[in-house]
Amino acid sequence: QVLLVESGGGLVQAGGSLRLACVASGRTFSNYVMGWFRQAPGKEREFVAAISRISSSSEYADSVKGRFTISRDNAKNTLYLEMNSLKPEDTAVYYCAASRSIVTISTNEYSYHAWGQGTQVTVSS
């Protein structure tokens, strides 16, 4: 089982930027399709972005397209989410997720079987 640990969350003003990281251990990182999801208070968890095993493809939620960038460094077993032009509605706990069972990227949380503990992102207006 791959273990995932997120970091990089915090409090930022609207318009600011944050970079989240997710370090994986326990298995070969490059075997996993990776994704970022988020959950705001009182709301269901939602897809943010996903990236294929060798970074050949990625996908974003419409709400973050053009502002967020997902990337990975397989040599460092690390997944990133660069978040720019942050808005108050981006406030949520952000989770990284991994799947070895899918070949292509997925926006469905049930495609992912390993999850990190989450990191809080708060954007003030």
Coordinates of N, CA, C and O in Angstrom, one line a residue:
Q1 N 0.8 -1.2 0.0 CA 0.0 0.0 0.0 C 0.9 1.2 0.0 O 1.8 1.3 0.8
V2 N 0.6 2.2 -0.9 CA 1.3 3.4 -0.9 C 0.8 4.3 0.2 O -0.3 4.4 0.5
L3 N 1.8 5.0 0.8 CA 1.4 6.0 1.9 C 1.6 7.4 1.3 O 2.6 7.7 0.7
L4 N 0.7 8.3 1.6 CA 0.7 9.6 1.0 C 0.6 10.7 2.2 O -0.2 10.6 3.1
V5 N 1.5 11.7 2.1 CA 1.5 12.7 3.1 C 1.6 14.1 2.4 O 2.5 14.4 1.6
E6 N 0.5 14.9 2.6 CA 0.4 16.2 2.0 C 1.1 17.3 2.9 O 1.1 17.1 4.1
S7 N 1.5 18.3 2.2 CA 2.0 19.5 3.0 C 1.8 20.7 2.1 O 1.5 20.6 0.9
G8 N 2.0 21.9 2.7 CA 2.0 23.1 1.9 C 0.7 24.0 2.0 O 0.7 25.1 1.5
G9 N -0.3 23.5 2.8 CA -1.5 24.3 3.0 C -1.2 25.4 3.9 O -0.1 25.6 4.5
G10 N -2.2 26.3 4.0 CA -2.1 27.5 4.9 C -3.1 28.5 4.6 O -4.1 28.3 3.9
L11 N -2.9 29.7 5.2 CA -3.8 30.8 5.1 C -3.2 31.8 4.1 O -2.0 32.2 4.2
V12 N -4.0 32.2 3.1 CA -3.5 33.1 2.1 C -4.6 34.1 1.7 O -5.8 33.7 1.8
Q13 N -4.3 35.3 1.3 CA -5.3 36.2 0.8 C -5.7 35.9 -0.6 O -5.0 35.3 -1.4
A14 N -6.9 36.3 -0.9 CA -7.4 36.1 -2.3 C -6.5 36.8 -3.3 O -5.9 37.8 -3.0
G15 N -6.2 36.0 -4.4 CA -5.3 36.4 -5.3 C -3.9 35.9 -5.1 O -3.0 36.0 -6.0
G16 N -3.7 35.3 -4.0 CA -2.4 34.7 -3.7 C -2.1 33.4 -4.2 O -3.0 32.8 -5.0
S17 N -1.0 32.8 -3.9 CA -0.6 31.5 -4.4 C -0.2 30.6 -3.3 O 0.3 31.0 -2.2
L18 N -0.3 29.3 -3.5 CA 0.2 28.2 -2.6 C 0.7 27.1 -3.5 O 0.1 26.9 -4.6
R19 N 1.6 26.3 -3.0 CA 2.1 25.1 -3.7 C 1.9 23.9 -2.7 O 2.6 23.9 -1.7
L20 N 1.1 23.0 -3.0 CA 0.9 21.8 -2.2 C 1.8 20.7 -2.7 O 2.1 20.6 -3.9
A21 N 2.3 19.9 -1.8 CA 3.1 18.7 -2.2 C 2.5 17.5 -1.5 O 1.9 17.5 -0.5
C22 N 2.7 16.4 -2.2 CA 2.3 15.1 -1.6 C 3.4 14.1 -1.9 O 3.7 13.7 -3.0
V23 N 4.0 13.6 -0.8 CA 5.1 12.7 -0.9 C 4.6 11.3 -0.7 O 3.8 11.0 0.3
A24 N 5.0 10.4 -1.6 CA 4.5 9.0 -1.6 C 5.6 8.1 -1.1 O 6.8 8.3 -1.4
S25 N 5.3 7.0 -0.4 CA 6.3 6.0 0.1 C 5.6 4.7 0.1 O 4.4 4.6 0.2
G26 N 6.4 3.6 0.0 CA 6.0 2.3 0.2 C 5.8 1.5 -1.1 O 5.8 0.3 -1.1
R27 N 5.6 2.2 -2.2 CA 5.5 1.5 -3.5 C 6.1 2.4 -4.6 O 6.5 3.5 -4.3
T28 N 6.2 1.8 -5.8 CA 6.8 2.5 -6.9 C 5.8 3.6 -7.4 O 4.8 3.3 -7.9
F29 N 6.2 4.9 -7.1 CA 5.3 6.0 -7.4 C 4.9 6.1 -8.8 O 3.7 6.4 -9.1
S30 N 5.8 5.8 -9.7 CA 5.5 5.9 -11.1 C 4.4 4.9 -11.6 O 3.9 5.0 -12.8
N31 N 4.0 4.0 -10.8 CA 3.0 3.0 -11.2 C 1.6 3.6 -10.9 O 0.6 2.9 -11.2
Y32 N 1.5 4.7 -10.3 CA 0.2 5.3 -9.8 C -0.2 6.5 -10.6 O 0.5 7.4 -10.9
V33 N -1.5 6.5 -11.0 CA -2.2 7.7 -11.5 C -2.5 8.5 -10.2 O -2.9 7.9 -9.2
M34 N -2.2 9.8 -10.3 CA -2.4 10.6 -9.1 C -3.4 11.7 -9.3 O -3.6 12.2 -10.4
G35 N -4.1 12.1 -8.2 CA -5.1 13.1 -8.3 C -5.1 14.0 -7.0 O -4.6 13.6 -6.0
W36 N -5.7 15.1 -7.2 CA -6.0 16.0 -6.0 C -7.5 16.2 -6.0 O -8.1 16.4 -7.0
F37 N -8.0 16.1 -4.7 CA -9.4 16.4 -4.5 C -9.5 17.4 -3.3 O -8.5 17.6 -2.6
R38 N -10.7 17.9 -3.1 CA -10.8 18.9 -2.0 C -12.2 18.7 -1.4 O -13.2 18.3 -2.1
Q39 N -12.3 19.1 -0.2 CA -13.6 19.0 0.5 C -13.8 20.3 1.4 O -13.0 20.5 2.3
A40 N -14.8 21.1 1.0 CA -15.1 22.3 1.8 C -16.1 21.9 2.9 O -16.8 20.9 2.8
P41 N -16.2 22.7 4.0 CA -17.1 22.4 5.0 C -18.5 22.3 4.5 O -19.0 23.2 3.8
G42 N -19.2 21.2 4.9 CA -20.6 21.0 4.5 C -20.8 20.6 3.1 O -22.0 20.5 2.7
K43 N -19.7 20.3 2.4 CA -19.8 19.9 1.0 C -19.2 18.6 0.8 O -18.4 18.1 1.6
E44 N -19.6 17.9 -0.3 CA -18.9 16.6 -0.7 C -17.6 16.9 -1.2 O -17.2 18.0 -1.8
R45 N -16.7 15.8 -1.2 CA -15.4 15.9 -1.7 C -15.5 16.0 -3.3 O -16.4 15.3 -3.9
E46 N -14.7 16.9 -3.9 CA -14.8 17.1 -5.3 C -13.4 17.0 -6.0 O -12.4 17.2 -5.3
F47 N -13.4 16.6 -7.2 CA -12.2 16.5 -8.0 C -11.6 17.8 -8.3 O -12.4 18.8 -8.6
V48 N -10.3 17.9 -8.2 CA -9.6 19.1 -8.6 C -8.7 18.9 -9.8 O -8.8 19.7 -10.8
A49 N -7.8 17.9 -9.8 CA -6.9 17.7 -10.9 C -6.4 16.3 -10.8 O -6.4 15.7 -9.7
A50 N -5.9 15.8 -11.9 CA -5.3 14.4 -12.0 C -4.2 14.4 -13.0 O -4.3 15.2 -14.0
I51 N -3.3 13.5 -12.9 CA -2.2 13.4 -13.8 C -1.8 11.9 -14.0 O -1.9 11.1 -13.1
S52 N -1.4 11.6 -15.2 CA -1.1 10.3 -15.6 C 0.3 9.9 -15.0 O 1.0 10.7 -14.4
R53 N 0.6 8.6 -15.2 CA 1.8 8.0 -14.5 C 3.1 8.7 -14.9 O 4.0 8.8 -14.1
I54 N 3.2 9.1 -16.2 CA 4.4 9.7 -16.7 C 4.2 11.1 -17.1 O 5.0 11.6 -17.9
S55 N 3.2 11.7 -16.6 CA 2.9 13.2 -16.8 C 2.5 13.4 -18.3 O 2.6 14.6 -18.7
S56 N 2.1 12.4 -19.0 CA 1.7 12.6 -20.4 C 0.4 13.3 -20.6 O 0.1 13.9 -21.6
S57 N -0.5 13.2 -19.6 CA -1.8 13.9 -19.6 C -2.2 14.3 -18.3 O -1.8 13.8 -17.2
S58 N -3.1 15.3 -18.3 CA -3.6 15.8 -17.0 C -5.0 16.4 -17.3 O -5.4 16.6 -18.4
E59 N -5.8 16.5 -16.2 CA -7.2 17.0 -16.3 C -7.5 17.9 -15.1 O -7.0 17.6 -14.0
Y60 N -8.3 18.9 -15.3 CA -8.7 19.8 -14.3 C -10.2 20.0 -14.2 O -10.9 19.9 -15.2
A61 N -10.6 20.3 -13.0 CA -12.0 20.7 -12.8 C -12.1 22.1 -13.5 O -11.2 22.9 -13.5
D62 N -13.3 22.4 -14.0 CA -13.5 23.7 -14.6 C -13.3 24.8 -13.7 O -12.8 25.9 -14.1
S63 N -13.6 24.7 -12.4 CA -13.4 25.7 -11.4 C -12.0 26.1 -11.2 O -11.7 27.2 -10.7
V64 N -11.0 25.3 -11.6 CA -9.6 25.6 -11.3 C -8.8 25.7 -12.6 O -7.6 26.1 -12.5
K65 N -9.4 25.4 -13.7 CA -8.7 25.4 -15.0 C -8.1 26.8 -15.2 O -8.8 27.8 -15.1
G66 N -6.8 26.9 -15.6 CA -6.1 28.1 -15.8 C -5.5 28.7 -14.6 O -4.7 29.7 -14.7
R67 N -5.9 28.2 -13.4 CA -5.3 28.8 -12.2 C -4.4 27.8 -11.5 O -3.4 28.1 -10.8
F68 N -4.8 26.5 -11.5 CA -4.0 25.4 -10.9 C -3.2 24.6 -11.9 O -3.7 24.4 -13.0
T69 N -2.1 24.1 -11.4 CA -1.3 23.2 -12.3 C -0.8 22.0 -11.5 O -0.2 22.2 -10.4
I70 N -1.2 20.8 -12.0 CA -0.7 19.6 -11.3 C 0.5 19.1 -12.0 O 0.7 19.2 -13.2
S71 N 1.5 18.6 -11.2 CA 2.7 18.0 -11.8 C 3.2 17.0 -10.8 O 2.7 16.8 -9.7
R72 N 4.2 16.2 -11.3 CA 4.8 15.2 -10.5 C 6.2 15.0 -10.8 O 6.7 15.3 -12.0
D73 N 7.0 14.6 -9.8 CA 8.4 14.3 -10.0 C 8.6 12.8 -9.6 O 8.7 12.6 -8.3
N74 N 8.6 11.9 -10.5 CA 8.7 10.5 -10.1 C 10.0 10.1 -9.5 O 10.1 9.2 -8.7
A75 N 11.1 10.9 -9.7 CA 12.3 10.6 -9.1 C 12.3 11.0 -7.6 O 13.1 10.4 -6.8
K76 N 11.4 11.9 -7.3 CA 11.3 12.4 -5.9 C 10.1 11.8 -5.2 O 9.8 12.2 -4.1
N77 N 9.3 11.0 -5.9 CA 8.1 10.4 -5.4 C 7.1 11.5 -4.9 O 6.5 11.3 -3.8
T78 N 7.0 12.5 -5.6 CA 6.2 13.7 -5.1 C 5.3 14.2 -6.2 O 5.6 14.3 -7.4
L79 N 4.1 14.5 -5.7 CA 3.0 15.1 -6.5 C 2.9 16.6 -6.1 O 3.0 16.8 -4.9
Y80 N 2.6 17.5 -7.0 CA 2.5 18.9 -6.7 C 1.1 19.4 -7.2 O 0.6 18.9 -8.1
L81 N 0.7 20.5 -6.5 CA -0.4 21.3 -7.0 C -0.1 22.8 -6.8 O 0.0 23.2 -5.7
E82 N 0.2 23.4 -7.9 CA 0.5 24.9 -7.9 C -0.8 25.6 -8.0 O -1.5 25.4 -9.0
M83 N -1.1 26.4 -7.0 CA -2.4 27.1 -7.0 C -2.2 28.6 -7.1 O -1.6 29.2 -6.1
N84 N -2.7 29.3 -8.1 CA -2.5 30.7 -8.3 C -3.9 31.4 -8.3 O -4.9 30.7 -8.5
S85 N -3.9 32.7 -8.2 CA -5.1 33.5 -8.2 C -6.2 32.8 -7.3 O -7.3 32.6 -7.8
L86 N -5.8 32.5 -6.1 CA -6.7 31.8 -5.2 C -7.9 32.7 -4.9 O -7.8 33.9 -4.8
K87 N -9.1 32.0 -4.7 CA -10.3 32.6 -4.4 C -10.8 32.1 -3.1 O -10.5 30.9 -2.7
P88 N -11.7 32.8 -2.4 CA -12.3 32.3 -1.1 C -13.0 30.9 -1.3 O -12.9 30.1 -0.4
E89 N -13.6 30.7 -2.5 CA -14.2 29.5 -2.7 C -13.3 28.3 -2.9 O -13.7 27.2 -3.0
D90 N -12.0 28.6 -2.9 CA -11.0 27.5 -3.0 C -10.7 26.9 -1.6 O -10.0 25.9 -1.4
T91 N -11.2 27.6 -0.6 CA -11.0 27.1 0.8 C -11.6 25.7 1.0 O -12.7 25.5 0.7
A92 N -10.7 24.8 1.5 CA -11.1 23.4 1.6 C -9.9 22.7 2.2 O -8.8 23.2 2.3
V93 N -10.2 21.4 2.6 CA -9.1 20.5 2.9 C -8.8 19.8 1.6 O -9.6 19.3 0.9
Y94 N -7.5 19.8 1.2 CA -7.0 19.2 -0.1 C -6.4 17.9 0.2 O -5.5 17.8 1.1
Y95 N -6.8 16.9 -0.6 CA -6.3 15.5 -0.4 C -5.6 15.1 -1.7 O -6.1 15.3 -2.8
C96 N -4.5 14.4 -1.6 CA -3.9 13.7 -2.7 C -4.4 12.3 -2.7 O -4.7 11.7 -1.6
A97 N -4.5 11.7 -3.9 CA -5.0 10.3 -4.0 C -4.2 9.6 -5.1 O -3.7 10.2 -6.0
A98 N -4.2 8.2 -4.9 CA -3.4 7.4 -5.8 C -4.2 6.2 -6.3 O -5.0 5.7 -5.5
S99 N -4.0 5.8 -7.5 CA -4.6 4.6 -8.0 C -3.6 3.9 -8.9 O -3.0 4.4 -9.8
R100 N -3.5 2.5 -8.7 CA -2.7 1.7 -9.5 C -3.6 0.8 -10.4 O -3.1 0.2 -11.3
S101 N -4.9 0.9 -10.2 CA -5.8 0.1 -11.0 C -6.4 0.7 -12.2 O -7.0 0.0 -13.0
I102 N -6.1 2.0 -12.4 CA -6.6 2.6 -13.7 C -5.4 2.9 -14.6 O -4.4 3.2 -14.1
V103 N -5.7 2.9 -15.8 CA -4.6 3.1 -16.8 C -4.6 4.6 -17.2 O -3.5 5.2 -17.4
T104 N -5.8 5.2 -17.3 CA -5.8 6.6 -17.6 C -6.3 7.4 -16.4 O -6.9 6.8 -15.5
I105 N -6.2 8.7 -16.5 CA -6.6 9.5 -15.4 C -8.1 9.5 -15.2 O -8.9 9.3 -16.1
S106 N -8.6 9.7 -14.0 CA -10.0 9.7 -13.6 C -10.3 10.8 -12.7 O -9.5 11.2 -11.9
T107 N -11.5 11.3 -12.9 CA -12.1 12.4 -12.1 C -12.9 11.8 -10.9 O -13.4 12.6 -10.1
N108 N -13.1 10.5 -10.9 CA -14.0 9.8 -10.0 C -13.2 9.4 -8.7 O -12.2 8.7 -8.8
E109 N -13.6 9.9 -7.6 CA -12.8 9.6 -6.4 C -12.8 8.1 -6.1 O -11.9 7.6 -5.4
Y110 N -13.8 7.3 -6.6 CA -13.8 5.9 -6.3 C -12.8 5.1 -7.1 O -12.7 3.9 -6.9
S111 N -12.2 5.8 -8.0 CA -11.1 5.2 -8.8 C -9.8 5.1 -8.0 O -8.9 4.4 -8.4
Y112 N -9.7 5.9 -6.9 CA -8.5 6.0 -6.2 C -8.7 5.2 -4.9 O -9.7 5.3 -4.2
H113 N -7.6 4.5 -4.5 CA -7.7 3.6 -3.3 C -6.8 4.0 -2.2 O -6.9 3.5 -1.1
A114 N -5.9 5.0 -2.4 CA -5.0 5.5 -1.3 C -5.2 7.0 -1.2 O -5.2 7.7 -2.3
W115 N -5.3 7.4 0.0 CA -5.5 8.9 0.3 C -4.6 9.4 1.3 O -4.2 8.6 2.3
G116 N -4.2 10.6 1.2 CA -3.4 11.3 2.3 C -4.4 11.8 3.4 O -5.6 11.6 3.3
Q117 N -3.8 12.4 4.4 CA -4.6 12.9 5.5 C -5.2 14.2 5.3 O -6.1 14.7 6.0
G118 N -4.8 14.9 4.2 CA -5.3 16.2 3.9 C -4.5 17.4 4.4 O -3.8 17.2 5.5
T119 N -4.6 18.5 3.7 CA -3.9 19.7 4.2 C -4.9 20.9 4.0 O -5.6 21.0 2.9
Q120 N -5.1 21.7 5.0 CA -6.1 22.8 5.0 C -5.6 24.0 4.1 O -4.4 24.5 4.4
V121 N -6.4 24.4 3.2 CA -6.1 25.7 2.5 C -7.3 26.6 2.8 O -8.4 26.3 2.6
T122 N -6.9 27.8 3.3 CA -7.9 28.8 3.6 C -7.5 30.1 2.9 O -6.4 30.6 3.0
V123 N -8.5 30.6 2.1 CA -8.3 31.8 1.3 C -9.2 32.9 1.9 O -10.4 32.8 1.9
S124 N -8.6 34.0 2.4 CA -9.4 35.1 2.9 C -9.7 36.1 1.9 O -8.9 36.3 1.0
S125 N -10.9 36.8 2.1 CA -11.3 37.8 1.1 C -10.8 39.2 1.4 O -10.2 39.4 2.5

